[in-house]
Amino acid sequence: MFVPTLMGQCTPEQQAYWLPRALDMQIIGTYAQTELGHGTFIRGLETTATYDPETETFVMNSPTLTSYKWWAGGLAKTVNYCIVVAQLYTKGVCHGTHPFIVQIRDEETHMPRPGVKVGDIGPKLGFNTADNGYLGFDNYRIPRDNMMMKNAQVLKDGTYVKVARHGKATYGTMVFVRVLLVNEAAFNLAKACTIAVRYSAIRRQCSPDSEGSELQVLDYSTQQHKLFICIATAHALQLNSTWLWKTFSDTLAAIKQGNVDTLPELHALSSCLKALSTADAASLIEQCRHACGGHGYMMSSGLPYLYAFVTATRTYEGDYTILLLQTARFLVKAYEQVEAGKPLTPTVSYLSQAFTGKKLPWDSSPDGIIRAFQALAAGKLSSTVKSLRKRLESGLSYEQAWELSTIQLNGAAEAHCRAVMSQNYKSEIERLTVNSSPNVKLVLQQLYKVYLYYWALERTGDLLLYTSISESDIFELQLRYEGLLKEIRPNAVGIVDAFDLRDEVLHSALGSYDGNVYERLMAEAQKSPLNAEPVNQTFHTYLKPMMKGKL
Ligand SMILES: CCCCCCCCCC/C=C\CCCC(=O)SCCNC(=O)CCNC(=O)[C@H](O)C(C)(C)COP(=O)(O)OP(=O)(O)OC[C@H]1O[C@@H](n2cnc3c(N)ncnc32)[C@H](O)[C@@H]1OP(=O)(O)O
Ligand SMILES: Cc1cc2nc3c(=O)[nH]c(=O)nc-3n(C[C@H](O)[C@H](O)[C@H](O)COP(=O)(O)OP(=O)(O)OC[C@H]3O[C@@H](n4cnc5c(N)ncnc54)[C@H](O)[C@@H]3O)c2cc1C
């Protein structure tokens, strides 16, 4: 986050100075925004940067315990520089949060600079090889030039000048990293399903008839149900990430030309796609662990590490709920635009035909299911707006009515995101397979259908509300889904091999290409320090005295 922020928030002159130093690793930096007391509510941050025109410096302070920076990766012991997000004061006026480049350690001795209090925040669920840190300031001065001045400036005399065309331009790094995290979610889920599918082809358990040999667990329908949605989701996320990256690049190019019109849509999309992709990846990685039984619980399976790493992505760079609520703000505005007969931006254009007041006729083709997901998103949005308005009519303020409606708002944003993801999944497959062999097309289509059927069956309650789907349609869809799993089964190992992840990347006794699961599990077990000696010291210190009644 350090380098992208230098790229996104510095003037060209500042970039010319800081970027080569950062890229050559002459300095090492991190992004310190979150504080002990506030992470989500950026406007509530308490660290202050007060401009002093006499010395042309900013005075950095941490006025309270809760104002201490908390969480930044590498902050505790590794970095010597930080991007610090602080409330900017000049001429006695607070202008809100702004980013500053702050040297926290001496470049030669690595000692913390006087006025800087820095340390490690302690062990976490995962990420324990990263020294996430805390940071406080006591009247610590930095040069005026260290304010990142692309979007706002403080002149030598203390005059504040706003440069950016969009009020949230300083949040740009977060949008960028949210876009990247969709790809990160896809990559880590691909790792988990490679491990679990390969292992399930090796693992044999139970014999359906008393005569026969034990089945590979991958042959069980329930195992296929657990795992094939993981493969399909890894594909869906990867393809959505490609699409989102293009949307991001187009918006960035437009912003460079002075046009910020597409930023709200990008923010709404990057928010919900980050939220859903990280949440789906985390829960499906856990599902991969379930699919590997007891051995999945071993650290040597690689799955606990993957889970701990990915579940954090649901929280950092904007918590799941918070980001969905950002998308919901955009959706409610889109609803109002439909009412006013105004044109809609591309990803919400489906709403213009959606509010007919009638249930969408059910159509079980893939395109029909995507339309059903859109109808479901539109239906949920419409009910949410009704609730919101009813609460407003009862005399509540907009903020109160909004707060009481947030469960429904989250549901609408989730449904919208699922519809967008399904649509992108379809169009990206079509785009990418124009010249592919029929077999490749077939396999990709099968996985795409698994994704659609799986989510349709997960949302039957909503489909009954917003489409004309009947009990027999649901029954038929269930059978088609189960049939599809059997069609995919013969290719399952080949499909995960196609992720092309080397053993060194998977780092798993269960998922290695050679399939020598049991040999590798035993070899990993031998590395336990408890196996270094036949009798452990604890026997002499505790167990023996206890057994002899001397403890
Ligand atoms: C390089 C990465 C590679 C891949 C990764 C590999 C693994 C790497 C490991 C890295 C490990 C950890 C990194 C983690 C880093 C961090 O976590 S840094 C801290 C991140 N913090 C957050 O994300 C905080 C979340 N909070 C927010 O984003 C905002 O505060 C929030 C959106 C919640 C609200 O902001 P407010 O200022 O309060 O704004 P509002 O009043 O709600 O909204 C006003 C309008 O502004 C619009 N808005 C908000 N944000 C943006 C934005 N980013 N862009 C554009 N517009 C935005 C909002 O929609 C409102 O619009 P409206 O009024 O409705 O029109
Ligand atoms: C591994 C890891 C690495 C990180 N790295 C960095 C880093 O490098 N730099 C950095 O600056 N930060 C970093 N963070 C911090 C991270 O960005 C924040 O933890 C995250 O943004 C969530 O904010 P919070 O912790 O304040 O949660 P909170 O906002 O306190 O959330 C707690 C709960 O309250 C709910 N909630 C909060 N506000 C609302 C609301 N308005 N409406 C409804 N519900 C609400 C949330 O949904 C959540 O359920 C990291 C975090 C982790 C876990």
Coordinates of N, CA, C and O in Angstrom, one line a residue, residues 4-10 31 33 42 85 97-99 148-152 160 162-176 178 248 251-252 255-256 259-260 263-264 266-267:
P4 N 1.7 2.1 -3.9 CA 0.5 2.7 -4.6 C 0.1 4.0 -4.1 O -0.4 4.9 -4.9
T5 N 0.2 4.3 -2.8 CA -0.2 5.6 -2.3 C 0.8 6.7 -2.7 O 0.3 7.8 -3.1
L6 N 2.1 6.4 -2.8 CA 3.0 7.3 -3.3 C 2.6 7.7 -4.8 O 2.6 8.8 -5.2
M7 N 2.2 6.6 -5.5 CA 1.8 6.8 -6.9 C 0.5 7.6 -7.0 O 0.4 8.5 -8.0
G8 N -0.4 7.4 -6.1 CA -1.7 8.0 -6.3 C -2.0 9.3 -5.6 O -2.9 10.0 -6.0
Q9 N -1.1 9.6 -4.6 CA -1.4 10.8 -3.8 C -0.3 11.9 -3.8 O -0.5 12.9 -3.2
C10 N 0.8 11.6 -4.5 CA 1.9 12.6 -4.6 C 1.8 13.4 -5.8 O 1.3 12.9 -6.9
Y31 N 1.4 1.6 5.4 CA 0.2 2.6 5.3 C -0.5 2.5 6.6 O -1.1 1.6 7.0
Q33 N -3.2 3.9 8.6 CA -4.5 4.7 8.7 C -5.3 4.3 9.9 O -5.6 5.2 10.8
I42 N -13.3 6.6 8.9 CA -12.0 7.3 8.7 C -12.1 8.8 9.2 O -11.2 9.3 9.7
V85 N -2.2 8.7 8.0 CA -3.4 9.5 7.7 C -3.8 10.2 8.9 O -4.0 9.6 10.0
T97 N -9.2 14.4 7.1 CA -8.0 13.5 7.0 C -7.2 13.7 5.7 O -7.8 13.8 4.6
H98 N -5.9 13.6 5.8 CA -5.0 13.7 4.7 C -3.8 12.8 4.9 O -3.5 12.5 6.1
P99 N -3.2 12.3 3.9 CA -2.0 11.5 4.0 C -0.7 12.2 4.1 O -0.5 13.2 3.3
M148 N 1.2 14.7 1.3 CA 1.1 14.2 0.0 C 0.1 15.2 -0.7 O -1.1 15.3 -0.4
M149 N 0.6 15.9 -1.7 CA -0.1 17.1 -2.2 C -0.8 17.0 -3.5 O -1.1 18.1 -4.1
K150 N -1.0 15.8 -4.0 CA -1.7 15.8 -5.3 C -3.1 16.3 -5.2 O -3.6 17.0 -6.1
N151 N -3.8 15.9 -4.1 CA -5.3 16.2 -4.1 C -5.6 17.5 -3.2 O -6.7 18.0 -3.3
A152 N -4.7 17.9 -2.4 CA -4.8 19.1 -1.5 C -3.5 19.6 -1.1 O -2.5 18.8 -1.0
Y160 N -4.8 26.7 2.9 CA -5.2 25.3 2.4 C -5.8 25.4 1.0 O -6.7 26.3 0.8
K162 N -7.6 23.1 -2.0 CA -8.2 21.8 -2.5 C -7.9 21.7 -4.0 O -8.3 22.6 -4.7
V163 N -7.4 20.6 -4.4 CA -7.0 20.4 -5.8 C -8.0 19.4 -6.5 O -8.4 19.6 -7.6
A164 N -8.3 18.3 -5.7 CA -9.0 17.2 -6.3 C -10.4 17.6 -6.8 O -11.0 18.4 -6.2
R165 N -10.9 16.9 -7.8 CA -12.2 17.2 -8.3 C -13.3 16.3 -7.5 O -14.5 16.5 -7.6
H166 N -12.8 15.3 -6.8 CA -13.7 14.4 -6.1 C -13.4 14.4 -4.6 O -12.2 14.3 -4.3
G167 N -14.4 14.6 -3.8 CA -14.2 14.7 -2.3 C -13.4 13.5 -1.7 O -12.8 13.6 -0.7
K168 N -13.5 12.3 -2.4 CA -13.0 11.1 -1.8 C -11.7 10.7 -2.5 O -11.3 9.5 -2.5
A169 N -11.0 11.6 -3.2 CA -9.9 11.3 -4.0 C -8.8 10.7 -3.1 O -8.0 9.8 -3.6
T170 N -8.7 11.1 -1.8 CA -7.6 10.6 -1.0 C -7.9 9.1 -0.6 O -7.1 8.5 0.0
Y171 N -9.1 8.6 -0.9 CA -9.4 7.2 -0.6 C -9.0 6.3 -1.7 O -9.3 5.1 -1.8
G172 N -8.2 6.8 -2.7 CA -7.9 6.1 -3.9 C -7.1 4.8 -3.7 O -7.4 3.8 -4.4
T173 N -6.2 4.8 -2.8 CA -5.4 3.6 -2.6 C -6.3 2.4 -2.1 O -6.1 1.3 -2.5
M174 N -7.3 2.8 -1.3 CA -8.2 1.7 -0.8 C -9.0 1.1 -2.0 O -9.1 -0.1 -2.0
V175 N -9.4 1.9 -2.9 CA -10.2 1.4 -4.1 C -9.2 0.5 -4.9 O -9.6 -0.6 -5.2
F176 N -8.0 0.9 -5.1 CA -7.0 0.1 -5.8 C -6.8 -1.2 -5.2 O -6.9 -2.3 -5.8
R178 N -8.7 -2.8 -3.0 CA -9.9 -3.6 -3.1 C -10.0 -4.3 -4.4 O -10.4 -5.5 -4.5
F248 N -11.5 -0.5 -13.5 CA -10.7 0.4 -12.7 C -9.7 1.3 -13.6 O -9.6 2.5 -13.5
T251 N -11.6 3.9 -15.5 CA -12.0 5.1 -14.6 C -10.7 5.9 -14.3 O -10.8 7.2 -14.4
L252 N -9.6 5.3 -14.1 CA -8.4 6.0 -13.8 C -8.0 6.9 -15.0 O -7.6 8.1 -14.8
I255 N -10.3 9.8 -15.0 CA -9.9 10.8 -14.0 C -8.7 11.6 -14.4 O -8.7 12.9 -14.2
K256 N -7.8 11.0 -15.1 CA -6.6 11.7 -15.5 C -7.0 12.8 -16.5 O -6.3 13.8 -16.6
N259 N -12.3 13.7 -15.7 CA -13.7 13.3 -15.6 C -13.8 12.3 -14.5 O -13.3 11.1 -14.5
V260 N -14.6 12.7 -13.4 CA -14.7 11.8 -12.3 C -16.1 11.1 -12.3 O -16.5 10.5 -11.3
L263 N -16.5 7.4 -11.1 CA -15.9 7.0 -9.8 C -17.0 6.4 -8.9 O -16.7 5.3 -8.3
P264 N -18.2 7.0 -8.8 CA -19.2 6.4 -7.9 C -19.5 4.9 -8.2 O -19.6 4.1 -7.3
L266 N -17.5 2.8 -9.9 CA -16.4 2.0 -9.6 C -16.3 1.7 -8.1 O -16.0 0.6 -7.6
H267 N -16.6 2.8 -7.3 CA -16.5 2.6 -5.8 C -17.6 1.5 -5.4 O -17.3 0.6 -4.6

